[in-house]
Each structure stands twice: as structure tokens, then as C-alpha cells.
């Protein structure tokens, strides 16, 4: 495994640990992952992702265990209980997988997952993850920058937003009846957010391919936004001129804003956003950070915007 030092993400927050330490830690993590998979009793085979070229640690907080990250999930297509995705998502077939890229771009295409990823280097990113339900974790994702995929599609000047559509398979998704969302689950980003170097198309967790409950085979991760922006099991990426109507905005526009940047000063949703429960803890004792701690890197994108109004 090649471990390269350095990153193009500028921030004082990002620590680049000595290679030997990261390497040892990584091996421990990978071993933990395998034990975790066995403990969880999952039938799915996770494939190791061998060529992870770069490791970026954005927090010195403790990384959550594989068990924690794969047993407490939101994936309403499989049910609204936190344990439902782990119990039922195994039914989802994730291979072969095609992602359609279309809309306002010069190079629309349907990609097999392998071809979508292949030209780019896989990276591990240790990110904070903050759900609007006021729980949080620290997760070692593996993926590629969304910006790489966007650039290759050559978006036109009309591409102001990007819309993400996720898979809809009624036969494989027992939660569709109870979730109450407008399926398929869709999400959206403004073009500059999609191009931001922190925005990741994740294909792995703890050095292996994703578990279905975490959005296999490919999902979004935007660490400065609430978790629901991180659409799972993506099948379409579309460049559009107007702000897309996302599933959550449609569900309740007063609660769920399009931007949904983590903001401890605004609590539109019924959970108090000023504090959070760091799993596996039981109480919301941790202070939530503006932009989930990524303000240095992202706040300039929102300069001049009233964040109370555009939450
Ligand atoms: N397709 C789909 N994607 C989804 C969801 C969902 O219900 N369906 N839940 C979202 C929410 S609310 C959160 S907090 C994150 C949770 O990701 P995790 O389970 O990997 O932690 O996924 C997001 N992506
Ligand atoms: Mo969430």
C-alpha cells in the first residue's frame, strides 16, 4: 500500500500523522473491520480496496468502530429504525451497478461503477459525520473527490446545481412503505459545493468496499452538512440549471433546507442543533461546531448569505 504524505486540502485542522503511525493504525482498523463484519453476522462480502493513495485525517477525535458505523444508520428505504438498514439492506444487489451522468454537460455517459472510479486515485478521508438528529460519529471513508467526476463530464455554463438520484428497488427495499419520503431519494448540491475538495464520492469504509447499510456501492459524503445530504446508493448524477427539489425539502421545507450546513445557531428541525451526542455515548454533551468543524475550508462559499434564512 502506498501511503503518501500531504494533501491539497488547506487547513490547520488537518493533521498529517507520521506514515508509520498511520500505517499501523490503518492495519489495526482493517483488522477491526473484518472482526466487525463477522460480529455483525453479515453475509455480504466486503472487498478490500487495495490502492488507497492518500490518507487525510481531518480530526484528532477517536474514530468510531466498524460495528458502530454499520449498526446505527439512516437508510429509510430499509426502514426507519436505526438497526433496520443493517438487518435488511443485505437484500440490495449492488453488482453490476451503473451510474448515469447527464444534464447540462458536454460528456454525458452511463458508467459501470468500475469505469466511473478507475481513472482516479482512491483516498481515505477521516471525517466527522453529523446527523440532523443530533448524533455524530467519526468515519474513515474511502472514495474519490466528486470534483474529479464532475470535471470529466465537462459541465456547461448552465450547470448551476447537481442533482443526485438514488436507487429505487421496491422488491429489495422493505422500508419503502413506512419511510414516507418521496422516492426515489434525491439530493442536491450547488456547483461550488460539488466541486469542493472535501466533497467525496465514497465507495469504501475502513479500507473495504461499503456495506449496503452505509450506501453501497457509491454514496455522497459532505462533511460540513447534515447527514441526509449524503445520498446513498447513487444511480444518477445530473447537472441542472435550477435548484433541485430534494426529497427532504419536499417532505418538510420548514425543517429541511436545501443547504443544510451544520449550524449550532439555527435549529429548524426539532432536535437542538447546538449540541450533539457522539455515538456510542448516550447524551448530547458535545458542542456542535459551525460547519461541523470545517468552517475554515468552506465558509467562504457562503459569504454574504443569511445562514438563518438559507439553512
Ligand atoms: N438513499 C438514502 N440515502 C440516505 C438516507 C436515506 O434514508 N436514504 N439517509 C441519510 C441520513 S439522514 C444520514 S444521517 C446518512 C447516514 O449515513 P450512514 O448510515 O452511513 O451513517 O445517510 C443519508 N443518506
Ligand atoms: Mo441524518
Tab-separated table of C-alpha atoms and ligand atoms in Angstrom:
chain	number	residue	atom	x	y	z
A	1	UNK	CA	0.000	0.000	0.000
A	2	UNK	CA	1.324	3.378	-0.972
A	3	UNK	CA	0.883	5.981	1.701
A	4	UNK	CA	1.616	9.445	0.527
A	5	UNK	CA	2.039	12.390	2.806
A	6	UNK	CA	0.465	15.720	2.109
A	7	UNK	CA	-2.842	16.925	0.841
A	8	UNK	CA	-4.196	19.713	-1.257
A	9	UNK	CA	-6.896	20.436	1.297
A	10	UNK	CA	-5.653	23.506	3.103
A	11	UNK	CA	-6.491	23.652	6.765
A	12	UNK	CA	-4.896	23.918	10.137
A	13	UNK	CA	-7.405	21.253	11.238
A	14	UNK	CA	-5.945	18.592	9.051
A	15	UNK	CA	-3.215	16.640	10.715
A	16	UNK	CA	-0.836	14.598	8.704
A	17	UNK	CA	0.486	11.965	11.015
A	18	UNK	CA	3.791	10.194	10.558
A	19	UNK	CA	3.450	7.450	7.976
A	20	UNK	CA	4.426	4.597	10.258
A	21	UNK	CA	1.818	5.550	12.803
A	22	UNK	CA	-0.935	5.896	10.214
A	23	UNK	CA	0.098	2.634	8.640
A	24	UNK	CA	-0.019	0.719	11.892
A	25	UNK	CA	-3.321	2.313	12.786
A	26	UNK	CA	-4.676	1.507	9.366
A	27	UNK	CA	-3.775	-2.156	9.656
A	28	UNK	CA	-5.444	-2.240	13.059
A	29	UNK	CA	-8.510	-0.586	11.586
A	30	UNK	CA	-8.664	-3.049	8.720
A	31	UNK	CA	-8.394	-5.977	11.115
A	32	UNK	CA	-11.103	-4.409	13.247
A	33	UNK	CA	-13.271	-4.163	10.167
A	34	UNK	CA	-13.035	-7.856	9.452
A	35	UNK	CA	-13.795	-8.778	13.023
A	36	UNK	CA	-16.653	-6.290	12.947
A	37	UNK	CA	-18.097	-7.857	9.811
A	38	UNK	CA	-18.038	-11.248	11.439
A	39	UNK	CA	-19.556	-9.928	14.642
A	40	UNK	CA	-22.342	-8.263	12.706
A	41	UNK	CA	-23.095	-11.613	11.111
A	42	UNK	CA	-23.316	-10.089	7.657
A	43	UNK	CA	-23.434	-12.338	4.650
A	44	UNK	CA	-22.133	-9.673	2.307
A	45	UNK	CA	-18.552	-9.994	1.262
A	46	UNK	CA	-16.658	-6.760	1.563
A	47	UNK	CA	-13.804	-6.467	-0.867
A	48	UNK	CA	-10.588	-4.819	0.244
A	49	UNK	CA	-9.712	-1.623	-1.657
A	50	UNK	CA	-6.009	-2.171	-2.238
A	51	UNK	CA	-4.729	1.024	-3.835
A	52	UNK	CA	-5.534	3.767	-1.411
A	53	UNK	CA	-3.142	6.506	-2.469
A	54	UNK	CA	-3.704	9.136	0.152
A	55	UNK	CA	-4.894	9.402	3.744
A	56	UNK	CA	-6.371	12.581	5.157
A	57	UNK	CA	-7.257	12.918	8.809
A	58	UNK	CA	-9.438	15.951	9.496
A	59	UNK	CA	-9.932	15.481	13.219
A	60	UNK	CA	-7.943	14.117	16.128
A	61	UNK	CA	-11.124	12.701	17.683
A	62	UNK	CA	-11.443	8.956	18.090
A	63	UNK	CA	-12.647	7.093	15.011
A	64	UNK	CA	-15.868	5.146	15.585
A	65	UNK	CA	-15.706	1.373	15.393
A	66	UNK	CA	-16.829	-0.578	12.346
A	67	UNK	CA	-19.579	-2.049	14.477
A	68	UNK	CA	-20.879	1.407	15.439
A	69	UNK	CA	-20.739	2.766	11.892
A	70	UNK	CA	-22.556	-0.220	10.393
A	71	UNK	CA	-25.257	-0.844	13.002
A	72	UNK	CA	-26.714	2.642	13.602
A	73	UNK	CA	-27.831	4.008	10.246
A	74	UNK	CA	-30.406	6.034	8.432
A	75	UNK	CA	-31.469	4.433	5.174
A	76	UNK	CA	-35.229	4.769	5.141
A	77	UNK	CA	-35.673	2.545	2.107
A	78	UNK	CA	-34.936	-0.289	4.551
A	79	UNK	CA	-36.942	1.058	7.476
A	80	UNK	CA	-36.780	3.947	9.923
A	81	UNK	CA	-35.262	2.036	12.864
A	82	UNK	CA	-31.532	2.642	13.325
A	83	UNK	CA	-30.917	-1.074	13.112
A	84	UNK	CA	-33.209	-1.732	10.120
A	85	UNK	CA	-30.590	-0.953	7.448
A	86	UNK	CA	-28.154	-3.456	8.965
A	87	UNK	CA	-30.902	-6.072	9.135
A	88	UNK	CA	-32.498	-5.574	5.735
A	89	UNK	CA	-30.051	-3.843	3.369
A	90	UNK	CA	-28.300	-7.123	2.568
A	91	UNK	CA	-31.114	-7.754	0.069
A	92	UNK	CA	-29.912	-4.953	-2.192
A	93	UNK	CA	-27.983	-6.131	-5.253
A	94	UNK	CA	-25.084	-3.759	-5.825
A	95	UNK	CA	-23.298	-5.500	-8.668
A	96	UNK	CA	-23.416	-4.766	-11.546
A	97	UNK	CA	-24.026	-1.062	-10.916
A	98	UNK	CA	-24.466	1.755	-13.411
A	99	UNK	CA	-24.318	5.477	-12.734
A	100	UNK	CA	-25.889	7.780	-15.305
A	101	UNK	CA	-24.281	11.181	-15.734
A	102	UNK	CA	-26.377	13.606	-17.722
A	103	UNK	CA	-27.993	17.027	-17.907
A	104	UNK	CA	-26.050	20.198	-18.685
A	105	UNK	CA	-22.690	18.694	-19.627
A	106	UNK	CA	-20.669	18.017	-22.771
A	107	UNK	CA	-19.888	14.394	-21.892
A	108	UNK	CA	-22.948	12.602	-20.572
A	109	UNK	CA	-22.428	8.864	-20.142
A	110	UNK	CA	-23.592	5.736	-18.389
A	111	UNK	CA	-20.693	4.319	-16.425
A	112	UNK	CA	-20.182	0.925	-14.899
A	113	UNK	CA	-19.121	1.656	-11.353
A	114	UNK	CA	-15.613	0.347	-12.051
A	115	UNK	CA	-15.179	2.708	-15.017
A	116	UNK	CA	-16.544	5.658	-13.092
A	117	UNK	CA	-13.852	5.225	-10.445
A	118	UNK	CA	-10.930	3.721	-12.342
A	119	UNK	CA	-9.122	6.848	-13.651
A	120	UNK	CA	-8.907	8.403	-10.186
A	121	UNK	CA	-6.894	7.670	-7.075
A	122	UNK	CA	-8.744	6.283	-4.089
A	123	UNK	CA	-8.301	8.265	-0.911
A	124	UNK	CA	-9.078	7.598	2.700
A	125	UNK	CA	-10.714	10.529	4.482
A	126	UNK	CA	-11.390	10.536	8.185
A	127	UNK	CA	-14.354	12.877	8.583
A	128	UNK	CA	-16.756	13.941	11.280
A	129	UNK	CA	-20.315	12.903	10.439
A	130	UNK	CA	-23.208	14.903	11.921
A	131	UNK	CA	-26.829	13.833	11.587
A	132	UNK	CA	-29.596	16.404	11.938
A	133	UNK	CA	-30.960	14.116	14.675
A	134	UNK	CA	-28.041	15.467	16.724
A	135	UNK	CA	-25.874	12.366	16.846
A	136	UNK	CA	-22.414	12.223	15.392
A	137	UNK	CA	-19.570	9.866	14.593
A	138	UNK	CA	-16.081	9.934	13.111
A	139	UNK	CA	-15.851	7.775	9.996
A	140	UNK	CA	-12.917	6.549	7.873
A	141	UNK	CA	-14.382	6.741	4.362
A	142	UNK	CA	-12.635	5.720	1.168
A	143	UNK	CA	-13.533	7.395	-2.094
A	144	UNK	CA	-12.713	9.868	-4.812
A	145	UNK	CA	-13.389	13.591	-4.913
A	146	UNK	CA	-16.748	14.299	-6.554
A	147	UNK	CA	-14.923	17.122	-8.376
A	148	UNK	CA	-12.987	14.563	-10.458
A	149	UNK	CA	-16.186	13.011	-11.781
A	150	UNK	CA	-17.778	16.421	-12.367
A	151	UNK	CA	-14.786	17.746	-14.334
A	152	UNK	CA	-14.657	14.701	-16.593
A	153	UNK	CA	-18.300	15.286	-17.545
A	154	UNK	CA	-17.465	18.838	-18.663
A	155	UNK	CA	-20.480	20.682	-17.256
A	156	UNK	CA	-21.721	23.608	-19.342
A	157	UNK	CA	-22.257	27.158	-18.093
A	158	UNK	CA	-25.899	26.200	-17.404
A	159	UNK	CA	-24.859	23.694	-14.765
A	160	UNK	CA	-25.545	25.618	-11.564
A	161	UNK	CA	-26.601	22.686	-9.378
A	162	UNK	CA	-26.034	18.954	-9.296
A	163	UNK	CA	-28.859	16.547	-8.558
A	164	UNK	CA	-28.266	13.054	-7.165
A	165	UNK	CA	-30.796	10.267	-7.528
A	166	UNK	CA	-30.518	7.091	-5.510
A	167	UNK	CA	-31.590	3.562	-6.317
A	168	UNK	CA	-35.235	2.519	-6.034
A	169	UNK	CA	-35.871	-1.237	-5.908
A	170	UNK	CA	-39.241	-1.972	-4.343
A	171	UNK	CA	-38.555	-5.715	-4.306
A	172	UNK	CA	-35.319	-5.275	-2.371
A	173	UNK	CA	-36.386	-2.413	-0.104
A	174	UNK	CA	-38.857	-3.348	2.635
A	175	UNK	CA	-38.919	0.175	4.126
A	176	UNK	CA	-40.446	1.984	1.173
A	177	UNK	CA	-43.922	1.732	2.648
A	178	UNK	CA	-43.026	3.225	6.017
A	179	UNK	CA	-40.471	5.932	5.328
A	180	UNK	CA	-42.938	8.481	3.995
A	181	UNK	CA	-40.421	10.160	1.704
A	182	UNK	CA	-40.902	10.980	-1.925
A	183	UNK	CA	-38.956	8.131	-3.516
A	184	UNK	CA	-36.512	7.835	-5.088
A	185	UNK	CA	-34.419	9.709	-2.525
A	186	UNK	CA	-32.870	12.691	-4.254
A	187	UNK	CA	-30.386	15.250	-3.043
A	188	UNK	CA	-28.610	18.242	-4.494
A	189	UNK	CA	-25.595	20.493	-4.201
A	190	UNK	CA	-24.691	23.853	-5.642
A	191	UNK	CA	-21.907	23.526	-8.221
A	192	UNK	CA	-19.220	25.069	-5.987
A	193	UNK	CA	-20.185	22.680	-3.174
A	194	UNK	CA	-19.965	19.742	-5.548
A	195	UNK	CA	-16.512	20.906	-6.666
A	196	UNK	CA	-15.210	21.474	-3.150
A	197	UNK	CA	-12.212	19.248	-2.351
A	198	UNK	CA	-13.842	17.938	0.846
A	199	UNK	CA	-16.846	16.538	-1.063
A	200	UNK	CA	-16.352	12.824	-1.515
A	201	UNK	CA	-17.966	10.101	-3.575
A	202	UNK	CA	-17.403	7.294	-1.106
A	203	UNK	CA	-17.023	3.679	-2.204
A	204	UNK	CA	-15.481	2.306	0.950
A	205	UNK	CA	-15.261	2.220	4.703
A	206	UNK	CA	-12.339	1.051	6.823
A	207	UNK	CA	-10.358	0.125	3.710
A	208	UNK	CA	-13.020	-2.169	2.242
A	209	UNK	CA	-15.994	-1.647	-0.035
A	210	UNK	CA	-19.054	-0.121	1.618
A	211	UNK	CA	-21.606	-2.147	3.499
A	212	UNK	CA	-25.078	-1.809	1.960
A	213	UNK	CA	-26.421	-0.056	5.057
A	214	UNK	CA	-23.851	2.704	4.513
A	215	UNK	CA	-24.844	3.240	0.889
A	216	UNK	CA	-23.040	0.643	-1.204
A	217	UNK	CA	-21.735	0.734	-3.768
A	218	UNK	CA	-21.367	4.532	-4.002
A	219	UNK	CA	-22.638	7.419	-1.873
A	220	UNK	CA	-22.015	11.070	-1.190
A	221	UNK	CA	-20.197	12.422	1.844
A	222	UNK	CA	-20.256	16.173	2.523
A	223	UNK	CA	-18.741	16.563	5.980
A	224	UNK	CA	-19.880	20.144	6.706
A	225	UNK	CA	-23.559	19.327	6.015
A	226	UNK	CA	-26.146	17.282	7.890
A	227	UNK	CA	-26.012	13.589	7.137
A	228	UNK	CA	-29.156	13.479	4.998
A	229	UNK	CA	-27.340	15.371	2.231
A	230	UNK	CA	-25.158	12.266	1.877
A	231	UNK	CA	-27.292	10.359	-0.623
A	232	UNK	CA	-26.701	6.596	-0.572
A	233	UNK	CA	-26.518	4.124	-3.450
A	234	UNK	CA	-26.405	6.744	-6.204
A	235	UNK	CA	-27.586	5.833	-9.719
A	236	UNK	CA	-27.727	9.234	-11.395
A	237	UNK	CA	-25.783	12.500	-11.285
A	238	UNK	CA	-27.476	15.257	-13.255
A	239	UNK	CA	-26.317	18.824	-13.944
A	240	UNK	CA	-29.191	21.277	-13.740
A	241	UNK	CA	-29.860	24.969	-14.031
A	242	UNK	CA	-32.303	25.351	-11.136
A	243	UNK	CA	-32.039	24.314	-7.513
A	244	UNK	CA	-33.358	20.727	-7.410
A	245	UNK	CA	-36.316	19.780	-5.179
A	246	UNK	CA	-34.807	17.281	-2.809
A	247	UNK	CA	-36.747	14.541	-1.005
A	248	UNK	CA	-36.285	16.139	2.405
A	249	UNK	CA	-37.185	19.650	1.279
A	250	UNK	CA	-40.331	18.204	-0.267
A	251	UNK	CA	-41.109	16.301	2.898
A	252	UNK	CA	-40.962	19.410	5.097
A	253	UNK	CA	-39.476	22.620	3.685
A	254	UNK	CA	-39.701	24.394	7.055
A	255	UNK	CA	-37.464	21.826	8.658
A	256	UNK	CA	-35.068	20.761	5.949
A	257	UNK	CA	-33.325	23.444	3.950
A	258	UNK	CA	-31.525	22.866	0.693
A	259	UNK	CA	-28.166	23.906	2.142
A	260	UNK	CA	-28.385	22.117	5.488
A	261	UNK	CA	-24.963	23.255	6.578
A	262	UNK	CA	-24.259	22.183	10.142
A	263	UNK	CA	-25.018	25.270	12.227
A	264	UNK	CA	-25.198	25.241	16.030
A	265	UNK	CA	-27.040	28.600	15.990
A	266	UNK	CA	-30.040	27.520	13.916
A	267	UNK	CA	-32.335	24.649	14.939
A	268	UNK	CA	-35.156	24.487	12.386
A	269	UNK	CA	-35.551	20.771	12.894
A	270	UNK	CA	-36.958	19.517	16.183
A	271	UNK	CA	-33.563	18.486	17.550
A	272	UNK	CA	-31.456	21.196	19.195
A	273	UNK	CA	-28.520	21.630	16.849
A	274	UNK	CA	-26.230	23.362	19.360
A	275	UNK	CA	-25.102	20.073	20.889
A	276	UNK	CA	-24.644	16.541	19.748
A	277	UNK	CA	-24.429	13.008	21.047
A	278	UNK	CA	-21.187	11.390	19.954
A	279	UNK	CA	-22.039	7.741	19.495
A	280	UNK	CA	-21.850	5.368	21.284
A	281	UNK	CA	-22.483	7.949	24.027
A	282	UNK	CA	-25.989	8.479	25.350
A	283	UNK	CA	-26.139	12.221	25.917
A	284	UNK	CA	-25.802	15.310	23.752
A	285	UNK	CA	-22.911	16.769	25.701
A	286	UNK	CA	-20.633	17.717	22.836
A	287	UNK	CA	-20.866	21.222	21.401
A	288	UNK	CA	-21.625	21.257	17.708
A	289	UNK	CA	-19.141	23.212	15.618
A	290	UNK	CA	-20.044	25.675	12.881
A	291	UNK	CA	-19.945	23.822	9.552
A	292	UNK	CA	-19.243	20.721	11.650
A	293	UNK	CA	-15.700	21.968	12.254
A	294	UNK	CA	-14.893	22.601	8.583
A	295	UNK	CA	-15.570	26.371	8.612
A	296	UNK	CA	-12.014	27.329	7.600
A	297	UNK	CA	-12.365	25.345	4.407
A	298	UNK	CA	-15.971	26.073	3.428
A	299	UNK	CA	-17.317	29.302	4.909
A	300	UNK	CA	-16.126	31.487	2.035
A	301	UNK	CA	-18.665	29.725	-0.226
A	302	UNK	CA	-21.455	31.218	1.883
A	303	UNK	CA	-20.066	34.737	2.364
A	304	UNK	CA	-22.895	37.270	2.381
A	305	UNK	CA	-25.624	34.626	2.730
A	306	UNK	CA	-28.020	34.851	5.669
A	307	UNK	CA	-27.471	31.396	7.150
A	308	UNK	CA	-30.578	31.705	9.346
A	309	UNK	CA	-32.677	32.046	6.239
A	310	UNK	CA	-30.727	29.728	3.966
A	311	UNK	CA	-30.264	26.805	6.325
B	1	LIG	N1	-30.908	6.812	-0.118
B	1	LIG	C1	-30.796	7.283	1.136
B	1	LIG	N2	-29.681	7.973	1.477
B	1	LIG	C2	-29.534	8.461	2.744
B	1	LIG	C3	-30.557	8.277	3.712
B	1	LIG	C4	-31.721	7.550	3.319
B	1	LIG	O1	-32.646	7.342	4.126
B	1	LIG	N3	-31.781	7.064	2.042
B	1	LIG	N4	-30.381	8.787	4.992
B	1	LIG	C5	-29.474	9.950	5.130
B	1	LIG	C6	-29.200	10.323	6.502
B	1	LIG	S1	-30.454	11.079	7.352
B	1	LIG	C7	-27.961	10.169	7.085
B	1	LIG	S2	-27.614	10.743	8.652
B	1	LIG	C8	-26.895	9.429	6.385
B	1	LIG	C9	-26.435	8.305	7.277
B	1	LIG	O2	-25.311	7.675	6.719
B	1	LIG	P1	-24.656	6.454	7.492
B	1	LIG	O3	-25.750	5.489	7.811
B	1	LIG	O4	-23.639	5.901	6.549
B	1	LIG	O5	-24.044	6.999	8.733
B	1	LIG	O6	-27.322	8.896	5.145
B	1	LIG	C10	-28.169	9.731	4.369
B	1	LIG	N5	-28.407	9.149	3.062
B	2	LIG	MO1	-29.470	12.062	9.234
